[in-house]
Coordinates of C-alpha atoms in Angstrom, one line a residue:
M1 CA 7.6 -2.4 5.2
K2 CA 9.1 -5.7 6.3
A3 CA 12.9 -5.6 6.4
T4 CA 13.6 -9.4 6.5
P5 CA 13.2 -11.3 3.2
E6 CA 11.2 -14.5 3.3
H7 CA 13.6 -16.5 1.1
E8 CA 17.4 -16.9 0.9
D9 CA 19.1 -14.4 -1.4
N10 CA 20.8 -15.4 -4.5
I11 CA 23.2 -12.5 -5.1
L12 CA 25.0 -13.7 -8.3
Q13 CA 21.8 -14.6 -10.1
G14 CA 20.2 -11.3 -9.1
I15 CA 23.1 -9.4 -10.5
S16 CA 23.1 -11.4 -13.8
L17 CA 19.4 -10.9 -14.2
I18 CA 19.5 -7.1 -13.7
V19 CA 22.5 -6.5 -16.0
G20 CA 20.8 -8.5 -18.8
A21 CA 17.5 -6.8 -18.2
V22 CA 18.9 -3.3 -18.3
F23 CA 20.7 -4.1 -21.6
L24 CA 17.4 -5.0 -23.2
L25 CA 15.6 -2.2 -21.4
A26 CA 17.9 0.4 -23.0
L27 CA 17.1 -1.1 -26.4
T28 CA 13.4 -1.1 -25.5
D29 CA 13.5 2.6 -24.6
A30 CA 15.3 3.4 -27.8
L31 CA 12.5 1.7 -29.7
V32 CA 10.0 3.8 -27.9
K33 CA 11.9 7.0 -28.8
Y34 CA 11.9 5.8 -32.5
L35 CA 8.2 4.9 -32.4
S36 CA 7.2 8.3 -30.8
A37 CA 7.5 10.0 -34.2
S38 CA 4.7 7.9 -35.7
M39 CA 2.2 7.0 -33.0
S40 CA 0.9 8.0 -29.6
L41 CA 2.0 6.4 -26.3
W42 CA -1.6 5.1 -25.7
Q43 CA -1.7 3.4 -29.1
L44 CA 1.6 1.8 -28.3
Y45 CA 0.4 0.6 -24.9
V46 CA -2.8 -1.0 -26.3
I47 CA -1.2 -2.8 -29.2
A48 CA 1.9 -4.0 -27.3
S49 CA -0.2 -5.2 -24.3
T50 CA -2.7 -6.9 -26.6
L51 CA 0.3 -8.9 -28.1
S52 CA 1.9 -9.5 -24.7
L53 CA -1.1 -10.7 -22.6
P54 CA -1.8 -14.0 -24.5
I55 CA 1.9 -14.8 -24.4
L56 CA 2.1 -14.2 -20.6
L57 CA -1.0 -16.2 -19.9
G58 CA 0.4 -19.1 -22.0
L59 CA 3.7 -18.9 -20.1
L60 CA 1.9 -18.9 -16.7
I61 CA -0.4 -21.8 -17.5
G62 CA 2.5 -23.7 -19.1
H63 CA 4.6 -23.1 -16.0
S64 CA 2.0 -23.9 -13.3
G65 CA -0.4 -26.1 -15.3
A66 CA -3.3 -24.3 -13.7
R67 CA -5.0 -20.9 -13.4
P68 CA -2.5 -18.2 -12.3
N69 CA -2.5 -17.7 -8.5
V70 CA -2.0 -14.2 -7.2
K71 CA -1.0 -14.2 -3.6
S72 CA -1.4 -10.5 -2.9
P73 CA -3.6 -8.8 -5.5
R74 CA -3.4 -5.4 -3.6
W75 CA 0.4 -5.2 -3.7
V76 CA 0.6 -6.4 -7.3
A77 CA -1.9 -3.7 -8.2
I78 CA 0.1 -1.0 -6.3
R79 CA 3.3 -2.1 -7.9
S80 CA 1.7 -2.1 -11.4
L81 CA 0.3 1.4 -10.8
L82 CA 3.7 2.7 -9.7
L83 CA 5.5 1.3 -12.7
L84 CA 2.7 2.6 -15.1
L85 CA 3.3 6.1 -13.7
M86 CA 7.0 5.6 -14.1
W87 CA 6.8 4.6 -17.7
I88 CA 4.4 7.4 -18.6
A89 CA 6.7 10.0 -17.1
Y90 CA 9.8 8.6 -18.7
Y91 CA 8.3 7.9 -22.1
T92 CA 6.8 11.4 -22.2
A93 CA 10.4 12.8 -21.9
L94 CA 12.0 10.5 -24.5
P95 CA 10.9 12.4 -27.7
L96 CA 12.0 15.7 -26.1
I97 CA 15.6 15.0 -24.8
P98 CA 18.5 12.8 -25.8
L99 CA 18.4 9.2 -24.6
S100 CA 21.6 9.5 -22.7
V101 CA 20.4 12.6 -20.8
A102 CA 17.1 10.8 -20.0
A103 CA 19.1 7.8 -18.8
V104 CA 21.2 9.9 -16.4
A105 CA 18.1 11.6 -15.0
I106 CA 16.2 8.4 -14.4
Y107 CA 19.3 6.8 -12.8
T108 CA 18.7 8.7 -9.7
T109 CA 16.6 5.6 -9.3
P110 CA 19.2 3.5 -7.5
L111 CA 20.0 6.5 -5.2
F112 CA 16.3 6.8 -4.3
I113 CA 16.1 3.0 -3.8
A114 CA 19.0 3.1 -1.4
V115 CA 17.6 6.0 0.6
L116 CA 14.1 4.5 0.7
A117 CA 15.5 1.1 1.6
A118 CA 17.3 2.7 4.5
F119 CA 14.4 4.8 5.9
G120 CA 11.5 2.6 4.9
A121 CA 12.8 -0.9 5.0
G122 CA 15.6 -0.8 7.5
E123 CA 18.4 -1.8 5.1
Y124 CA 21.7 -0.5 6.6
L125 CA 23.7 2.1 4.7
S126 CA 27.3 3.1 5.8
R127 CA 28.8 6.6 5.7
L128 CA 30.6 5.6 2.5
A129 CA 27.2 4.7 0.9
W130 CA 25.7 8.0 2.0
L131 CA 28.7 9.8 0.5
G132 CA 28.1 7.8 -2.7
I133 CA 24.5 8.8 -2.8
F134 CA 25.4 12.5 -2.5
C135 CA 28.0 12.1 -5.2
G136 CA 25.4 10.5 -7.5
F137 CA 23.0 13.4 -7.1
L138 CA 25.8 15.8 -7.8
G139 CA 26.4 13.9 -11.0
V140 CA 22.8 14.3 -12.0
V141 CA 23.0 18.1 -11.4
V142 CA 26.2 18.2 -13.6
V143 CA 24.3 16.5 -16.5
L144 CA 21.0 18.4 -16.2
R145 CA 22.6 21.8 -15.5
P146 CA 19.5 23.6 -14.0
G147 CA 19.7 27.3 -14.8
D148 CA 21.8 26.7 -17.9
D149 CA 20.5 27.5 -21.4
T150 CA 20.5 23.8 -22.2
F151 CA 18.2 22.9 -19.4
T152 CA 14.6 22.0 -20.2
P153 CA 11.8 21.1 -17.8
A154 CA 11.4 17.8 -19.7
T155 CA 14.6 16.6 -18.0
L156 CA 12.8 16.5 -14.7
L157 CA 10.3 13.9 -15.9
P158 CA 12.8 11.1 -15.8
M159 CA 13.6 12.1 -12.2
L160 CA 9.9 11.8 -11.3
A161 CA 9.9 8.4 -13.1
A162 CA 12.9 7.5 -10.9
I163 CA 10.9 8.0 -7.7
F164 CA 8.0 5.9 -8.9
Y165 CA 10.5 3.1 -10.0
A166 CA 12.3 3.1 -6.7
L167 CA 9.0 2.8 -4.8
A168 CA 7.9 0.0 -7.1
M169 CA 11.1 -2.0 -6.6
L170 CA 10.8 -1.7 -2.9
V171 CA 7.3 -3.0 -3.1
T172 CA 8.6 -5.9 -5.2
R173 CA 11.3 -6.7 -2.6
H174 CA 9.2 -6.5 0.5
H175 CA 5.6 -7.3 -0.5
C176 CA 5.7 -9.2 -3.8
Q177 CA 8.7 -11.5 -3.1
T178 CA 6.7 -14.7 -3.3
E179 CA 4.7 -13.7 -6.5
H180 CA 5.7 -15.4 -9.7
P181 CA 7.6 -12.9 -11.9
F182 CA 5.1 -13.7 -14.7
I183 CA 2.3 -12.6 -12.4
L184 CA 4.0 -9.3 -11.8
T185 CA 4.7 -8.8 -15.6
L186 CA 1.0 -9.7 -16.3
G187 CA -0.2 -7.1 -13.8
L188 CA 1.9 -4.4 -15.4
N189 CA 0.7 -5.3 -18.9
L190 CA -2.9 -5.1 -17.7
A191 CA -2.2 -1.6 -16.3
F192 CA -0.7 -0.7 -19.7
L193 CA -3.8 -2.0 -21.5
T194 CA -6.2 -0.2 -19.2
A195 CA -4.3 3.1 -19.3
G196 CA -3.8 2.9 -23.1
S197 CA -7.5 2.2 -23.7
V198 CA -8.8 4.9 -21.3
F199 CA -6.5 7.6 -22.6
S200 CA -7.0 6.7 -26.2
V201 CA -10.7 7.3 -25.7
L202 CA -10.1 10.6 -23.9
V203 CA -7.8 11.8 -26.6
A204 CA -10.2 10.9 -29.3
I205 CA -13.0 12.8 -27.5
N206 CA -11.1 15.9 -26.2
S207 CA -7.9 16.3 -28.2
T208 CA -7.2 19.6 -29.9
A209 CA -4.8 20.5 -32.7
S210 CA -2.8 22.7 -30.4
L211 CA -2.3 20.0 -27.8
A212 CA -1.4 17.4 -30.5
E213 CA 1.1 19.8 -31.9
R214 CA 2.7 20.6 -28.5
A215 CA 2.9 17.0 -27.3
P216 CA 2.1 14.6 -30.1
F217 CA 3.2 11.5 -28.3
L218 CA 0.5 12.1 -25.6
F219 CA -2.3 13.9 -27.5
T220 CA -2.3 12.5 -31.1
G221 CA -5.0 10.0 -32.0
W222 CA -4.4 6.6 -33.4
Q223 CA -2.4 6.5 -36.6
P224 CA -2.3 3.9 -39.5
L225 CA 0.8 1.8 -39.1
D226 CA 2.9 0.0 -41.7
A227 CA 4.3 -3.5 -41.5
T228 CA 7.8 -2.3 -40.2
T229 CA 6.2 -0.3 -37.4
L230 CA 4.0 -3.3 -36.4
A231 CA 7.1 -5.5 -36.3
I232 CA 9.0 -3.1 -34.1
I233 CA 6.0 -3.0 -31.7
G234 CA 6.0 -6.8 -31.7
A235 CA 9.7 -6.7 -30.7
Y236 CA 9.0 -4.1 -28.1
A237 CA 6.2 -6.3 -26.6
L238 CA 8.5 -9.4 -26.4
L239 CA 11.4 -7.3 -24.9
L240 CA 9.1 -5.8 -22.3
I241 CA 8.0 -9.3 -21.1
T242 CA 11.7 -10.3 -20.8
V243 CA 12.8 -7.1 -19.1
N244 CA 10.0 -6.9 -16.6
T245 CA 10.2 -10.5 -15.7
G246 CA 14.0 -10.3 -15.2
V247 CA 13.8 -7.0 -13.2
A248 CA 11.1 -8.4 -10.9
R249 CA 13.0 -11.6 -10.2
A250 CA 16.3 -9.7 -9.6
Y251 CA 14.7 -7.5 -6.9
Q252 CA 12.9 -10.6 -5.4
I253 CA 16.1 -12.6 -4.8
A254 CA 18.7 -9.9 -3.9
P255 CA 18.8 -6.8 -1.7
S256 CA 17.3 -3.6 -3.2
A257 CA 20.3 -1.4 -2.7
L258 CA 22.7 -3.9 -4.3
I259 CA 20.5 -4.6 -7.4
G260 CA 19.9 -0.9 -7.7
T261 CA 23.6 -0.4 -8.0
F262 CA 24.0 -2.8 -10.9
D263 CA 21.0 -1.0 -12.5
Y264 CA 23.5 1.7 -13.3
A265 CA 24.7 -0.4 -16.3
Y266 CA 21.7 1.1 -18.1
L267 CA 23.6 4.4 -18.4
I268 CA 26.2 2.7 -20.6
F269 CA 23.7 0.7 -22.7
A270 CA 21.5 3.7 -23.2
S271 CA 24.4 5.7 -24.5
L272 CA 25.3 2.8 -26.8
W273 CA 21.8 2.5 -28.3
G274 CA 21.5 6.3 -28.5
Y275 CA 24.7 6.5 -30.6
L276 CA 23.8 3.5 -32.8
L277 CA 20.2 4.4 -33.5
F278 CA 20.1 8.2 -33.3
S279 CA 23.7 9.3 -33.7
E280 CA 23.5 10.9 -30.3
V281 CA 27.0 11.6 -28.8
P282 CA 26.9 12.7 -25.1
D283 CA 28.8 15.9 -24.4
A284 CA 31.6 16.3 -21.9
M285 CA 29.4 17.3 -19.0
T286 CA 27.1 14.3 -19.6
W287 CA 30.1 12.0 -19.5
L288 CA 31.4 13.7 -16.4
G289 CA 28.0 13.3 -14.6
M290 CA 27.7 9.8 -15.8
G291 CA 31.2 9.0 -14.4
M292 CA 30.2 10.5 -11.0
I293 CA 27.0 8.4 -10.9
L294 CA 28.9 5.2 -11.8
M295 CA 31.4 6.0 -9.0
S296 CA 28.6 6.7 -6.6
G297 CA 27.2 3.2 -7.4
L298 CA 30.5 1.6 -6.6
M299 CA 30.6 3.4 -3.3
V300 CA 27.1 2.1 -2.4
L301 CA 28.2 -1.4 -3.5
R302 CA 31.4 -1.3 -1.4
Q303 CA 29.5 -0.9 1.8
R304 CA 28.3 -4.5 1.4
H305 CA 31.9 -5.7 1.7
T306 CA 33.0 -3.6 4.7

């Protein structure tokens, strides 16, 4: 990967964009957790993408006045595939574990971003930053408690999602920096629509009652939806456009490790939405692990000022 960005960084704007985006992202994920009780992931993808695509195309044409221009179709496609895999892994976990625990598990993402940026993209990390990364992983272990009675394999899915997300953000930084953020969001929505359509057909053909009972969010067929549910899906689609555009732009205009650090704000926002919407109160170990992860983020950030 190329280590030198092609355009001058805008640190303040990148930080503002990522904090605003993760606030809305936490709400978006809470909506998915809510919708998982009444529909399948694939039905959600198809409906939300069908609503999003005309809006995105209109925004692109209105912004450029012409047909959208994709500078690197291959890298846009790779980025979209990585993010699709990330969302599938994360959304699969949401019906099974508390939102705050899922948030902590996926927020190994900034740690993976920092490590991959150092080894794959040549971004410098100080000893303090490496210590922070180690502290962050310890925080995740504290929350997930492998070997404890409260541990469930579903908590590993957000960590898998974190690896896909870290790779996608590095691709954004080093190979999609000159793409318009709406192009990147459009690519992701096309991936959602394709995956949702293909898996909807597969589930309709091959799904069994036992699979649907074990993992209804993945193996249930399409369900009739009321007006309230459709309105929530519409809100989800609009939020996803805003979030994905903001995240893409943030990683385009500021260093990956720095933006990844401010990504940690998601932990706070996810706990907030989990409490407000599902009455989920993180236990003491979750708060301890969350604090360790936040501290690790500050340690990674500090290296940029030393």
